[in-house]
Coordinates of C-alpha atoms (C1' of nucleotides) in Angstrom, one line a residue:
Chain Y
M1 CA -16.6 -57.4 -26.3
K2 CA -15.3 -56.3 -29.7
E3 CA -11.7 -56.7 -30.7
V4 CA -9.7 -53.5 -29.6
N5 CA -7.9 -52.1 -32.5
S6 CA -4.8 -49.9 -32.1
G7 CA -6.1 -47.5 -34.7
D8 CA -9.2 -46.7 -32.6
V9 CA -7.0 -46.3 -29.4
L10 CA -4.6 -44.0 -31.2
S11 CA -7.5 -42.0 -32.9
L12 CA -9.0 -41.4 -29.4
C13 CA -5.6 -40.4 -27.9
K14 CA -5.3 -37.8 -30.6
R15 CA -8.9 -36.6 -30.4
R16 CA -9.0 -36.3 -26.7
G17 CA -5.5 -35.1 -26.1
F18 CA -3.5 -38.0 -25.0
I19 CA -1.0 -38.5 -27.6
Y20 CA -0.2 -36.4 -30.8
P21 CA 2.1 -37.4 -33.7
S22 CA 5.2 -34.9 -33.3
Y23 CA 5.7 -32.1 -35.7
E24 CA 2.4 -33.0 -37.5
I25 CA 2.0 -29.6 -39.3
Y26 CA 5.3 -30.4 -41.0
G27 CA 4.3 -33.8 -42.0
G28 CA 5.3 -35.7 -38.8
I29 CA 8.5 -37.7 -38.0
A30 CA 8.4 -41.4 -37.6
G31 CA 9.0 -42.6 -34.1
L32 CA 8.4 -39.3 -32.4
Y33 CA 5.2 -38.4 -30.5
D34 CA 4.1 -35.6 -28.2
Y35 CA 2.1 -36.1 -25.0
G36 CA -1.1 -34.0 -24.9
P37 CA -2.7 -32.5 -21.9
L38 CA -4.3 -35.7 -20.7
G39 CA -1.3 -37.9 -21.8
T40 CA 1.2 -35.6 -19.8
Q41 CA -1.0 -35.8 -16.6
M42 CA -1.4 -39.7 -17.0
K43 CA 2.3 -40.1 -17.7
T44 CA 3.0 -38.0 -14.4
N45 CA 0.5 -40.2 -12.6
I46 CA 2.3 -43.4 -13.6
M47 CA 5.6 -41.9 -12.8
D48 CA 4.3 -40.9 -9.3
L49 CA 2.8 -44.3 -8.8
W50 CA 6.2 -45.9 -9.6
R51 CA 8.1 -43.5 -7.5
S52 CA 5.8 -44.2 -4.6
I53 CA 6.6 -47.9 -4.9
Y54 CA 10.3 -47.9 -5.4
A55 CA 11.4 -44.7 -3.5
L56 CA 8.9 -44.7 -0.8
E57 CA 8.1 -48.4 -0.3
E58 CA 11.4 -49.9 -1.3
G59 CA 13.7 -47.2 -0.2
F60 CA 15.6 -46.7 -3.6
V61 CA 17.2 -43.2 -4.1
E62 CA 16.4 -41.2 -7.1
I63 CA 18.8 -39.4 -9.4
D64 CA 18.6 -37.4 -12.5
S65 CA 21.6 -37.7 -14.8
D66 CA 22.6 -36.3 -18.1
I67 CA 21.1 -37.2 -21.4
V68 CA 24.3 -36.4 -23.3
G69 CA 27.3 -38.4 -22.5
P70 CA 30.9 -38.7 -23.7
E71 CA 32.0 -41.5 -26.1
M72 CA 33.9 -43.5 -23.6
V73 CA 30.8 -44.2 -21.4
F74 CA 29.2 -45.8 -24.3
K75 CA 32.4 -47.7 -25.2
A76 CA 32.4 -49.1 -21.7
S77 CA 28.8 -49.9 -21.7
G78 CA 29.1 -51.7 -24.8
H79 CA 26.6 -49.7 -26.9
A80 CA 29.3 -48.2 -29.2
E81 CA 30.4 -51.6 -30.2
N82 CA 27.3 -53.8 -30.1
F83 CA 24.5 -51.3 -31.0
Q84 CA 25.1 -50.9 -34.5
D85 CA 24.6 -52.2 -38.1
L86 CA 26.8 -52.3 -41.0
M87 CA 25.5 -50.1 -43.8
V88 CA 26.6 -49.3 -47.4
T89 CA 25.2 -46.4 -49.4
C90 CA 24.8 -46.2 -53.2
K91 CA 27.2 -43.5 -54.7
L92 CA 24.8 -42.9 -57.5
C93 CA 21.3 -42.6 -55.8
G94 CA 22.3 -42.1 -52.2
E95 CA 20.2 -45.0 -50.8
G96 CA 21.4 -46.9 -47.8
F97 CA 21.5 -50.5 -47.5
R98 CA 22.4 -53.0 -44.7
A99 CA 25.6 -54.7 -46.1
D100 CA 24.9 -58.1 -44.7
H101 CA 21.4 -58.2 -46.5
L102 CA 23.2 -57.4 -49.8
A103 CA 25.6 -60.1 -49.1
K104 CA 23.2 -62.8 -48.3
D105 CA 23.2 -64.4 -51.8
F106 CA 26.9 -64.8 -51.6
H107 CA 27.5 -65.9 -48.1
P108 CA 25.7 -68.5 -45.9
N109 CA 25.9 -66.3 -42.8
P110 CA 26.7 -62.7 -43.8
G111 CA 25.5 -61.3 -40.4
A112 CA 28.5 -63.0 -38.8
L113 CA 31.0 -61.1 -41.2
S114 CA 33.2 -58.3 -40.1
K115 CA 33.1 -54.8 -41.6
K116 CA 36.4 -55.6 -43.5
E117 CA 35.2 -59.0 -44.6
L118 CA 31.8 -57.5 -46.0
G119 CA 33.7 -54.9 -47.8
E120 CA 36.0 -57.3 -49.4
L121 CA 32.9 -59.5 -50.3
I122 CA 31.2 -56.8 -52.0
V123 CA 34.1 -55.8 -54.1
R124 CA 34.9 -59.5 -55.0
E125 CA 31.3 -60.4 -56.0
N126 CA 30.9 -56.9 -57.6
I127 CA 27.7 -56.2 -55.8
K128 CA 25.9 -53.1 -57.0
C129 CA 23.0 -51.0 -55.8
P130 CA 19.8 -53.0 -56.0
L131 CA 17.8 -50.0 -57.2
C132 CA 19.9 -48.2 -59.7
K133 CA 23.1 -50.6 -60.1
G134 CA 25.3 -47.8 -59.0
D135 CA 28.7 -48.3 -57.3
L136 CA 28.5 -48.8 -53.5
S137 CA 30.3 -47.0 -50.8
E138 CA 32.7 -48.5 -48.4
V139 CA 31.1 -50.4 -45.5
E140 CA 30.1 -48.0 -42.7
E141 CA 28.8 -48.6 -39.3
F142 CA 25.4 -47.0 -38.5
N143 CA 25.0 -46.9 -34.9
L144 CA 21.7 -46.7 -33.4
M145 CA 22.8 -44.0 -31.0
F146 CA 22.3 -40.4 -31.8
K147 CA 25.7 -38.9 -32.3
T148 CA 26.6 -35.3 -31.3
K149 CA 29.5 -33.1 -30.3
I150 CA 30.2 -31.7 -26.9
G151 CA 31.6 -28.3 -27.1
P152 CA 32.5 -26.1 -30.1
G153 CA 34.7 -26.9 -33.2
S154 CA 35.9 -30.5 -33.3
G155 CA 34.7 -31.0 -29.7
R156 CA 34.5 -34.3 -28.1
I157 CA 32.2 -37.0 -29.5
G158 CA 29.0 -37.4 -27.6
Y159 CA 25.9 -39.6 -27.7
L160 CA 22.4 -39.2 -26.5
R161 CA 22.0 -42.1 -23.9
P162 CA 20.3 -45.2 -25.3
E163 CA 19.1 -46.0 -21.7
T164 CA 19.1 -44.1 -18.5
A165 CA 20.9 -46.9 -16.7
Q166 CA 24.4 -45.9 -17.5
G167 CA 23.7 -42.6 -15.5
I168 CA 23.4 -44.6 -12.4
F169 CA 26.3 -46.8 -13.0
V170 CA 28.8 -44.0 -13.5
N171 CA 27.4 -42.4 -10.3
Y172 CA 27.9 -45.6 -8.3
P173 CA 30.8 -44.3 -6.2
N174 CA 28.8 -41.3 -5.3
L175 CA 25.7 -43.3 -4.6
Y176 CA 27.7 -46.1 -2.6
R177 CA 29.2 -43.3 -0.4
Y178 CA 25.7 -41.6 0.0
M179 CA 24.2 -44.9 1.0
R180 CA 27.1 -45.1 3.8
E181 CA 28.8 -48.0 1.9
T182 CA 26.2 -50.5 2.6
L183 CA 24.7 -53.2 0.2
P184 CA 22.2 -53.8 -0.9
F185 CA 21.0 -50.4 -2.2
G186 CA 18.9 -49.3 -5.1
A187 CA 18.8 -46.3 -7.3
I188 CA 16.1 -45.1 -9.7
Q189 CA 16.0 -42.8 -12.6
I190 CA 13.2 -41.4 -14.8
G191 CA 14.0 -39.8 -18.0
R192 CA 14.3 -39.8 -21.7
A193 CA 16.4 -42.1 -23.8
Y194 CA 17.2 -42.3 -27.6
R195 CA 17.6 -44.8 -30.2
N196 CA 17.7 -44.0 -33.9
E197 CA 15.5 -46.9 -34.9
I198 CA 15.8 -48.0 -38.4
S199 CA 12.1 -48.7 -38.6
P200 CA 9.9 -47.3 -36.0
R201 CA 6.4 -48.8 -35.9
Q202 CA 3.4 -49.5 -34.0
G203 CA 2.5 -46.1 -32.5
V204 CA 4.5 -45.3 -29.3
I205 CA 5.6 -49.0 -28.9
R206 CA 8.9 -48.3 -30.7
L207 CA 10.0 -44.7 -30.4
R208 CA 13.1 -42.9 -31.3
E209 CA 12.8 -40.8 -28.1
F210 CA 11.1 -42.4 -25.3
N211 CA 10.8 -42.6 -21.5
Q212 CA 12.3 -45.0 -19.2
M213 CA 11.8 -45.7 -15.6
E214 CA 14.9 -47.7 -14.4
A215 CA 15.8 -49.0 -11.2
E216 CA 19.3 -50.3 -10.5
L217 CA 19.7 -52.6 -7.4
F218 CA 23.4 -53.2 -6.2
V219 CA 23.6 -56.5 -4.3
D220 CA 26.3 -58.8 -2.9
P221 CA 26.9 -61.4 -5.6
V222 CA 27.0 -64.2 -3.1
D223 CA 23.8 -63.1 -1.3
K224 CA 20.8 -62.6 -3.6
R225 CA 18.3 -63.3 -1.0
W226 CA 15.6 -60.7 -0.3
P227 CA 14.2 -60.2 3.2
R228 CA 10.7 -59.4 2.3
F229 CA 10.2 -62.2 -0.3
S230 CA 8.7 -64.4 2.3
A231 CA 5.7 -62.0 2.6
V232 CA 4.9 -62.3 -1.2
R233 CA 5.9 -65.8 -2.0
D234 CA 2.3 -67.1 -2.3
N235 CA 1.0 -64.6 -4.8
K236 CA 0.1 -65.9 -8.1
V237 CA 2.1 -65.3 -11.4
R238 CA 2.0 -66.3 -14.9
L239 CA 5.5 -67.3 -16.3
V240 CA 6.8 -68.5 -19.6
P241 CA 10.1 -70.2 -18.6
N242 CA 12.8 -70.6 -21.3
T243 CA 13.0 -74.3 -20.9
D244 CA 10.0 -75.2 -22.9
E245 CA 8.4 -71.7 -23.5
V246 CA 5.0 -72.9 -22.3
E247 CA 3.0 -70.6 -20.2
I248 CA 2.4 -71.8 -16.6
E249 CA 0.5 -70.4 -13.7
T250 CA 2.2 -70.7 -10.3
T251 CA 3.2 -68.7 -7.4
F252 CA 6.4 -66.7 -6.9
G253 CA 7.6 -69.0 -4.1
E254 CA 7.0 -72.2 -6.2
A255 CA 8.7 -70.9 -9.2
L256 CA 11.8 -69.9 -6.9
D257 CA 11.8 -73.4 -5.3
K258 CA 11.7 -75.2 -8.6
G259 CA 14.6 -73.1 -9.8
I260 CA 12.8 -71.4 -12.6
I261 CA 13.5 -68.1 -11.1
A262 CA 17.1 -67.7 -10.4
H263 CA 17.0 -66.1 -6.9
E264 CA 14.7 -64.3 -4.3
T265 CA 15.8 -60.7 -5.5
I266 CA 14.6 -61.4 -9.1
A267 CA 11.5 -63.1 -7.8
Y268 CA 10.7 -60.2 -5.5
F269 CA 11.0 -57.6 -8.2
L270 CA 8.8 -59.7 -10.5
W271 CA 6.2 -59.5 -7.8
V272 CA 6.8 -55.7 -7.5
T273 CA 6.6 -55.2 -11.2
Q274 CA 3.2 -57.3 -11.3
R275 CA 1.9 -55.1 -8.5
F276 CA 3.0 -51.8 -10.0
L277 CA 1.5 -52.7 -13.5
T278 CA -1.7 -53.9 -12.1
K279 CA -2.1 -50.7 -10.0
A280 CA -1.2 -48.7 -13.2
G281 CA -4.1 -50.3 -15.1
V282 CA -2.5 -53.2 -17.0
D283 CA -5.1 -56.1 -17.2
P284 CA -3.7 -59.1 -15.1
K285 CA -5.3 -61.4 -17.6
R286 CA -3.4 -59.9 -20.5
M287 CA 0.0 -59.9 -18.7
R288 CA 2.6 -62.4 -18.0
F289 CA 6.4 -62.8 -17.5
R290 CA 8.7 -64.4 -20.1
Q291 CA 12.1 -65.5 -19.5
H292 CA 14.7 -64.6 -22.1
L293 CA 16.1 -67.5 -24.1
K294 CA 19.8 -68.0 -23.6
T295 CA 20.3 -67.0 -27.1
E296 CA 18.3 -63.9 -26.8
M297 CA 20.0 -62.6 -23.6
A298 CA 21.6 -59.3 -23.9
H299 CA 25.4 -58.9 -24.0
Y300 CA 25.5 -58.3 -20.3
A301 CA 22.6 -60.1 -18.7
C302 CA 22.9 -63.5 -16.9
D303 CA 19.1 -63.9 -16.2
C304 CA 16.3 -61.8 -17.6
W305 CA 12.6 -61.8 -17.5
D306 CA 10.3 -59.4 -19.6
A307 CA 7.0 -58.5 -18.3
E308 CA 4.8 -58.8 -21.3
A309 CA 1.4 -57.3 -22.2
L310 CA -1.1 -58.7 -24.8
L311 CA -1.7 -55.8 -27.1
S312 CA -3.4 -55.5 -30.4
Y313 CA 0.0 -55.7 -31.7
G314 CA 0.7 -59.1 -29.9
W315 CA 2.6 -59.8 -26.7
T316 CA 4.7 -56.8 -26.2
E317 CA 7.6 -56.2 -23.7
I318 CA 6.9 -53.5 -21.3
V319 CA 9.2 -54.2 -18.5
G320 CA 12.6 -56.0 -18.4
I321 CA 14.0 -57.4 -15.2
A322 CA 17.6 -58.5 -15.6
D323 CA 20.4 -59.7 -13.5
R324 CA 23.2 -57.9 -15.2
G325 CA 25.8 -59.6 -12.9
A326 CA 29.1 -57.5 -12.5
W327 CA 29.1 -56.6 -16.2
D328 CA 28.4 -52.8 -16.0
L329 CA 30.5 -52.0 -13.0
T330 CA 33.4 -54.1 -14.2
R331 CA 33.3 -52.5 -17.6
H332 CA 33.3 -49.0 -16.3
M333 CA 36.0 -49.9 -13.8
Q334 CA 38.3 -51.0 -16.9
Y335 CA 37.5 -47.9 -18.9
S336 CA 37.5 -45.3 -16.1
Q337 CA 40.2 -46.8 -13.8
A338 CA 37.8 -45.7 -11.0
D339 CA 37.1 -48.1 -8.0
L340 CA 33.6 -49.3 -8.4
T341 CA 33.8 -52.0 -5.8
A342 CA 32.0 -52.5 -2.3
F343 CA 33.7 -53.7 0.7
K344 CA 32.2 -56.3 2.9
R345 CA 33.6 -56.4 6.5
F346 CA 34.0 -59.7 8.0
D347 CA 32.4 -60.3 11.4
Q348 CA 35.7 -61.2 12.8
P349 CA 39.0 -60.0 11.2
Q350 CA 40.5 -63.2 9.4
E351 CA 44.2 -64.2 10.0
V352 CA 45.0 -65.4 6.3
E353 CA 48.3 -67.4 5.7
R354 CA 49.5 -67.4 2.2
K355 CA 52.7 -68.1 0.3
A356 CA 54.2 -65.1 -1.3
F357 CA 57.4 -64.0 -3.1
K358 CA 60.0 -62.3 -1.1
P359 CA 62.5 -60.5 -3.3
K360 CA 66.2 -60.7 -2.7
Y361 CA 66.9 -57.1 -3.1
G362 CA 70.6 -57.6 -2.8
L363 CA 70.5 -59.6 -6.2
L364 CA 67.9 -57.5 -7.9
G365 CA 69.8 -54.2 -7.3
P366 CA 73.0 -55.2 -9.5
E367 CA 70.8 -56.7 -12.2
F368 CA 68.0 -54.2 -12.5
K369 CA 69.7 -51.1 -11.4
A370 CA 67.1 -48.2 -11.1
R371 CA 64.1 -50.3 -11.8
S372 CA 64.9 -52.8 -9.1
A373 CA 62.6 -51.3 -6.5
K374 CA 59.7 -51.5 -9.0
V375 CA 60.5 -55.0 -9.8
G376 CA 60.6 -55.9 -6.1
K377 CA 57.2 -54.3 -5.6
A378 CA 55.7 -56.2 -8.6
L379 CA 57.0 -59.4 -7.1
E380 CA 55.6 -58.9 -3.7
A381 CA 52.3 -57.9 -5.2
A382 CA 52.3 -61.0 -7.6
D383 CA 50.4 -64.1 -6.8
I384 CA 52.3 -67.4 -6.1
S385 CA 50.4 -69.2 -9.0
L386 CA 52.5 -67.1 -11.5
L387 CA 55.4 -69.3 -10.8
K388 CA 56.2 -71.6 -13.6
D389 CA 59.4 -73.5 -14.3
G390 CA 61.2 -71.7 -11.6
K391 CA 60.4 -68.3 -13.3
V392 CA 57.8 -65.5 -12.9
E393 CA 56.5 -63.5 -15.7
L394 CA 55.9 -59.8 -14.6
D395 CA 54.7 -56.7 -16.3
V396 CA 56.8 -53.8 -15.1
D397 CA 55.9 -50.4 -16.7
G398 CA 54.4 -52.1 -19.7
E399 CA 57.7 -54.3 -20.2
K400 CA 57.5 -58.1 -19.8
L401 CA 60.2 -59.4 -17.5
S402 CA 60.9 -62.9 -16.7
I403 CA 62.4 -63.2 -13.2
S404 CA 64.1 -66.4 -12.2
D405 CA 63.8 -67.9 -8.6
K406 CA 67.3 -67.0 -7.7
Y407 CA 66.0 -63.4 -7.2
F408 CA 63.4 -64.3 -4.7
D409 CA 62.4 -66.7 -1.8
I410 CA 59.0 -68.2 -1.4
V411 CA 57.7 -67.4 2.3
D412 CA 54.7 -67.8 4.3
V413 CA 53.0 -64.5 5.3
K414 CA 50.2 -64.0 7.8
E415 CA 47.9 -61.1 6.9
K416 CA 45.0 -59.7 8.8
V417 CA 42.0 -59.3 6.6
N418 CA 39.1 -57.2 7.8
G419 CA 36.9 -57.8 4.9
V420 CA 36.7 -58.3 1.1
K421 CA 36.3 -56.0 -1.9
F422 CA 34.0 -56.9 -4.6
V423 CA 32.1 -55.7 -7.6
P424 CA 28.4 -55.7 -6.8
H425 CA 26.0 -57.3 -9.0
V426 CA 23.2 -55.3 -10.6
I427 CA 19.6 -56.3 -10.8
E428 CA 17.8 -54.0 -13.0
P429 CA 14.0 -53.6 -13.5
S430 CA 13.7 -51.4 -16.5
H431 CA 10.3 -50.0 -17.6
G432 CA 9.2 -48.5 -20.9
L433 CA 7.0 -45.8 -19.7
D434 CA 5.4 -45.1 -23.1
R435 CA 4.6 -48.7 -23.5
I436 CA 3.2 -49.0 -20.1
L437 CA 1.0 -45.8 -20.7
Y438 CA -0.1 -47.2 -24.0
T439 CA -1.0 -50.6 -22.5
C440 CA -3.1 -48.9 -19.8
L441 CA -5.0 -47.2 -22.5
E442 CA -5.5 -50.1 -24.7
H443 CA -6.5 -52.4 -21.8
A444 CA -8.9 -49.8 -20.6
Y445 CA -10.5 -49.2 -23.9
T446 CA -14.0 -50.7 -23.7
L447 CA -16.4 -50.5 -26.5
G448 CA -20.0 -50.7 -25.1
E449 CA -23.5 -50.7 -26.8
E450 CA -23.8 -48.3 -29.8
N451 CA -20.1 -47.7 -29.8
Y452 CA -20.0 -46.0 -26.5
V453 CA -16.3 -45.9 -25.5
T454 CA -15.2 -46.1 -22.0
L455 CA -11.8 -45.9 -20.7
N456 CA -11.6 -47.9 -17.6
L457 CA -8.4 -46.4 -16.4
T458 CA -7.5 -47.1 -12.7
V459 CA -7.9 -44.3 -10.1
D460 CA -4.1 -43.9 -10.0
A461 CA -3.7 -43.5 -13.8
A462 CA -6.7 -41.5 -14.7
P463 CA -5.7 -37.9 -15.5
I464 CA -9.0 -36.4 -14.4
K465 CA -10.2 -37.8 -11.1
V466 CA -13.5 -36.3 -10.7
G467 CA -16.1 -34.6 -13.1
V468 CA -18.1 -31.9 -11.4
L469 CA -21.4 -31.6 -13.2
P470 CA -24.3 -29.2 -12.2
L471 CA -27.4 -30.8 -13.7
M472 CA -28.3 -27.5 -15.1
G473 CA -26.2 -24.5 -15.8
K474 CA -28.7 -22.2 -14.0
D475 CA -30.8 -21.9 -10.8
D476 CA -27.6 -21.7 -8.7
L477 CA -26.7 -25.3 -9.4
D478 CA -23.8 -24.1 -11.3
K479 CA -22.6 -21.9 -8.3
K480 CA -23.0 -24.9 -5.9
G481 CA -21.0 -26.9 -8.6
M482 CA -18.2 -24.3 -8.7
E483 CA -17.9 -24.4 -4.8
I484 CA -17.5 -28.2 -4.7
D485 CA -15.1 -28.0 -7.7
R486 CA -13.0 -25.4 -5.9
T487 CA -12.9 -27.5 -2.6
L488 CA -11.8 -30.5 -4.5
R489 CA -9.1 -28.7 -6.2
E490 CA -7.9 -27.1 -3.0
R491 CA -7.5 -30.7 -1.7
G492 CA -5.2 -31.6 -4.6
I493 CA -7.7 -33.6 -6.7
A494 CA -7.8 -33.0 -10.3
T495 CA -11.3 -32.3 -11.4
Y496 CA -13.1 -31.2 -14.6
F497 CA -16.1 -28.8 -14.2
D498 CA -18.6 -28.9 -17.0
D499 CA -22.0 -27.4 -17.1
S500 CA -22.7 -27.4 -20.7
G501 CA -25.2 -29.5 -22.8
S502 CA -27.0 -32.5 -21.6
I503 CA -25.9 -34.4 -18.5
G504 CA -25.7 -37.7 -20.5
R505 CA -23.2 -36.2 -23.0
R506 CA -21.1 -34.9 -20.1
Y507 CA -20.8 -38.3 -18.6
A508 CA -20.1 -39.7 -21.9
R509 CA -17.2 -37.2 -22.4
L510 CA -15.7 -38.0 -19.0
D511 CA -16.1 -41.7 -19.5
E512 CA -14.2 -41.6 -22.8
V513 CA -11.1 -40.1 -20.9
G514 CA -11.3 -42.5 -18.0
T515 CA -12.7 -40.2 -15.4
P516 CA -13.5 -42.6 -12.5
Y517 CA -16.1 -40.4 -10.6
C518 CA -18.5 -37.7 -11.3
V519 CA -20.2 -35.4 -8.6
T520 CA -23.6 -34.4 -9.9
I521 CA -25.4 -31.5 -8.3
D522 CA -29.1 -31.7 -8.8
Y523 CA -32.2 -29.8 -7.2
E524 CA -32.1 -32.1 -4.2
V525 CA -29.2 -30.0 -2.9
F526 CA -31.6 -27.5 -2.1
E527 CA -34.1 -29.7 -0.5
N528 CA -31.9 -31.9 1.7
G529 CA -28.4 -30.8 1.0
T530 CA -27.2 -33.9 -0.9
V531 CA -25.5 -34.5 -4.3
T532 CA -24.7 -37.6 -6.0
I533 CA -21.4 -39.5 -6.8
R534 CA -21.4 -41.7 -10.1
D535 CA -19.1 -44.5 -10.5
R536 CA -17.7 -45.0 -14.1
R537 CA -17.5 -48.7 -14.2
T538 CA -21.1 -49.3 -13.0
T539 CA -22.6 -45.9 -13.8
K540 CA -24.4 -46.3 -10.6
Q541 CA -24.9 -43.4 -8.1
V542 CA -25.0 -42.8 -4.5
R543 CA -26.4 -39.7 -2.7
V544 CA -24.1 -38.2 -0.1
P545 CA -24.3 -34.9 2.0
E546 CA -22.8 -32.0 0.1
S547 CA -20.6 -31.5 3.4
E548 CA -19.1 -35.0 3.0
V549 CA -18.5 -35.3 -0.6
V550 CA -14.9 -34.3 -0.7
H551 CA -14.2 -36.8 2.2
V552 CA -15.9 -39.6 0.3
I553 CA -14.2 -38.8 -2.9
E554 CA -10.9 -38.9 -1.1
Q555 CA -11.6 -42.3 0.4
L556 CA -12.7 -43.7 -3.0
L557 CA -9.4 -42.2 -4.6
H558 CA -7.6 -44.1 -1.9
G559 CA -9.2 -47.4 -2.8
R560 CA -12.4 -47.6 -0.9
P561 CA -14.8 -49.8 -3.0
F562 CA -17.7 -48.0 -4.4
E563 CA -20.0 -50.9 -3.7
E564 CA -19.4 -50.3 0.0
L565 CA -21.2 -46.9 -0.3
I566 CA -24.1 -48.4 -2.1
A567 CA -24.5 -51.0 0.6
K568 CA -24.4 -48.3 3.2
V569 CA -27.2 -46.2 1.6
Chain W
rG1 C1' 15.4 -51.3 -45.0
rC2 C1' 12.0 -54.8 -48.5
rA3 C1' 6.9 -55.9 -50.3
rG4 C1' 1.9 -54.7 -50.4
rG5 C1' -2.0 -51.3 -48.9
rU6 C1' -3.7 -46.4 -47.3
rG7 C1' -3.8 -40.9 -47.1
rU8 C1' -10.5 -35.9 -48.0
rA9 C1' -12.0 -31.0 -41.4
rA10 C1' -10.0 -32.6 -34.6
rU11 C1' -12.5 -37.8 -35.7
rC12 C1' -15.4 -41.2 -39.2
rU13 C1' -16.3 -41.0 -44.1
rA14 C1' -19.1 -39.8 -49.6
rG15 C1' -17.3 -38.4 -54.2
rU16 C1' -16.2 -37.0 -59.4
rG17 C1' -10.4 -35.2 -65.1
rG18 C1' -14.7 -29.6 -65.1
rU19 C1' -19.5 -24.4 -61.3
rU20 C1' -18.9 -23.1 -54.7
rA21 C1' -15.9 -31.1 -52.4
rG22 C1' -21.2 -33.8 -49.6
rG23 C1' -22.6 -36.0 -45.0
rA24 C1' -22.0 -37.7 -39.7
rU25 C1' -19.5 -37.0 -35.1
rC26 C1' -17.1 -33.4 -32.3
rU27 C1' -16.4 -28.0 -31.2
rU28 C1' -18.4 -22.8 -30.4
rA29 C1' -22.7 -19.3 -29.6
rG30 C1' -27.9 -18.9 -28.6
rC31 C1' -32.5 -21.3 -27.5
rC32 C1' -34.5 -25.6 -25.0
rU33 C1' -33.6 -29.3 -21.2
rU34 C1' -34.8 -31.7 -13.5
rC35 C1' -29.5 -37.8 -14.5
rC36 C1' -26.6 -41.0 -18.8
rA37 C1' -24.1 -39.3 -26.4
rA38 C1' -32.1 -35.6 -27.0
rG39 C1' -33.8 -31.3 -30.0
rC40 C1' -33.8 -26.4 -32.9
rU41 C1' -31.0 -22.2 -35.2
rA42 C1' -26.3 -20.5 -36.6
rA43 C1' -20.9 -20.6 -37.1
rA44 C1' -16.2 -22.5 -37.6
rG45 C1' -13.2 -26.5 -39.9
rG46 C1' -10.9 -30.4 -45.2
rC47 C1' -8.8 -32.9 -50.5
rC48 C1' -0.7 -35.1 -46.9
rC49 C1' 3.6 -32.5 -49.6
rG50 C1' 6.4 -31.4 -54.1
rG51 C1' 6.8 -32.1 -59.3
rG52 C1' 4.7 -33.9 -64.1
rU53 C1' 0.5 -34.9 -67.8
rU54 C1' -3.7 -31.6 -69.1
rC55 C1' -7.2 -25.8 -71.3
rG56 C1' -8.3 -27.7 -66.3
rA57 C1' -5.8 -32.4 -61.1
rA58 C1' -8.3 -33.7 -54.6
rU59 C1' -9.0 -37.4 -59.0
rC60 C1' -4.1 -39.9 -63.6
rC61 C1' 1.6 -40.5 -63.3
rC62 C1' 6.4 -39.8 -60.5
rG63 C1' 8.9 -38.7 -56.1
rG64 C1' 8.8 -37.5 -50.9
rC65 C1' 6.4 -37.9 -46.0
rA66 C1' 3.3 -40.4 -42.5
rC67 C1' 0.2 -44.4 -41.2
rC68 C1' -1.3 -49.8 -41.5
rU69 C1' 0.1 -55.3 -42.6
rG70 C1' 3.9 -58.9 -43.5
rC71 C1' 9.2 -59.7 -43.7
rA72 C1' 13.9 -58.1 -41.7
rC73 C1' 15.8 -55.7 -37.3
rC74 C1' 15.0 -55.1 -31.9
rA75 C1' 21.4 -54.3 -26.8

RNA sequence: GCAGGUGUAAUCUAGUGGUUAGGAUCUUAGCCUUCCAAGCUAAAGGCCCGGGUUCGAAUCCCGGCACCUGCACCA
């Protein structure tokens, strides 16, 4: 097989209506692409497949949250802070530069410098514009989020979301209640996200506007087992652990037992991901899971695996599966003051004995006057470990107070505890839909004899499921064809009716857009009432009665092997 | 963002400082055609954008935009 080249794939995508460069008549914009008729259908198919796995099989609930969000959300998420580069612009020619790049001749590690330090360095070393020697502006932050305003006038600052996940996190209290306050539970969202990439490249692999399918699973931090894992543990998987970065083939169970994968839940969703990708049409031989290096781990993650596909661009991340710990919910609790915890009821209420401060209100009153009640409450709430050298440091209405032990006793209190509140951990399988779609296309792209192109898309992904082809556009063959076409469509099957030109050309056209089956109506339909079904992969045909063709097609689309039909005939 | 390369029709491409930019594929119409890109006839469709040099620019120069490769970046 000849080497697949991304240019050939993108050329086909454009020619046959999968993907178009956006705003092409105005010269195009880097990092923006439109889906054409076939691409849109294929994207919908992949989304439906993913939904059927997460929503139906795994029981996740789906939401659809806003694309625009207020600044505070992204301060909490860390994107406002971590998601930016420091830039300077030339006052003369207006060109922009990364400040740390300009500083690299004057500092061993300019990437580590702050905005202020970089600004000072540029002034001190008298760094000028590398292009025109003009003076440089102050150091400014270039955030990779698209900024906007919410509302008229000065408005509130808003950003287009850089990932769909935050929409699920901020809805955690609603979803927790919806799920009747039981963990674990999962929520999914499919939607657009935006990153103002400095240098979009590689077709739809790095986009400025892209599609994500994200799942957020909320779990008990002390119980990351997964009941159904035992059913999948013997399946094979290719892993690249972060210990020695060598690819190994093993089973999910073995990788878990050896401690390569952190826990059952991650392991289970690696399997779910592998199954989903394979069904969508990613070649299992060109796919693996790579564990993030400790240094590479995102600002929130505590374990992370990428599903990678081998493309003409090299190994490319298409899904990320991260254990984000309590990071997101904790941050949103801090910034929003909302309660984003879960409550775990003990089997038996527990009697807990602990030491506590018992304020002596008789002495507090004269000393603290009107505030004494608040001081007392603060003491009661304070943990005994705060006691140091006979004093307790307290924060009362923002004021630090030091309370000496003559104002309280230390007593044993018995409390009945029904359960414990905790911040759930989040396991996140996050899918780049555009990358997955492109991977399916490239992995399906097959160049045969005389440059005959076949897209071996899976039945699930293929935008057109069945071509309906009368051998001739006359002698009532076309009428028969139209009847069959109509019936298939009434059953919800996407067809393409074509009675023009030679039959070979029509097969070729349909092969090129990945249509798995063709129904061909030839003259035998008038002799014995049969038509043929052609299989794209083998180009073999079987003959079935016209009355059964819809039923057989439905079976094929639900996974019945074509070979079985041949054997039967 | 840096360096290099490329830009001719939906796709692949030929071409030259000078008449009407050539071919192939694809598409459409008609004819023909009883299963894997057949044939005939006709039609439609193009020099990435802007500026400069020139009597004349698709061609040379500059700028922009897009794409490709490498580097950098990649929560």
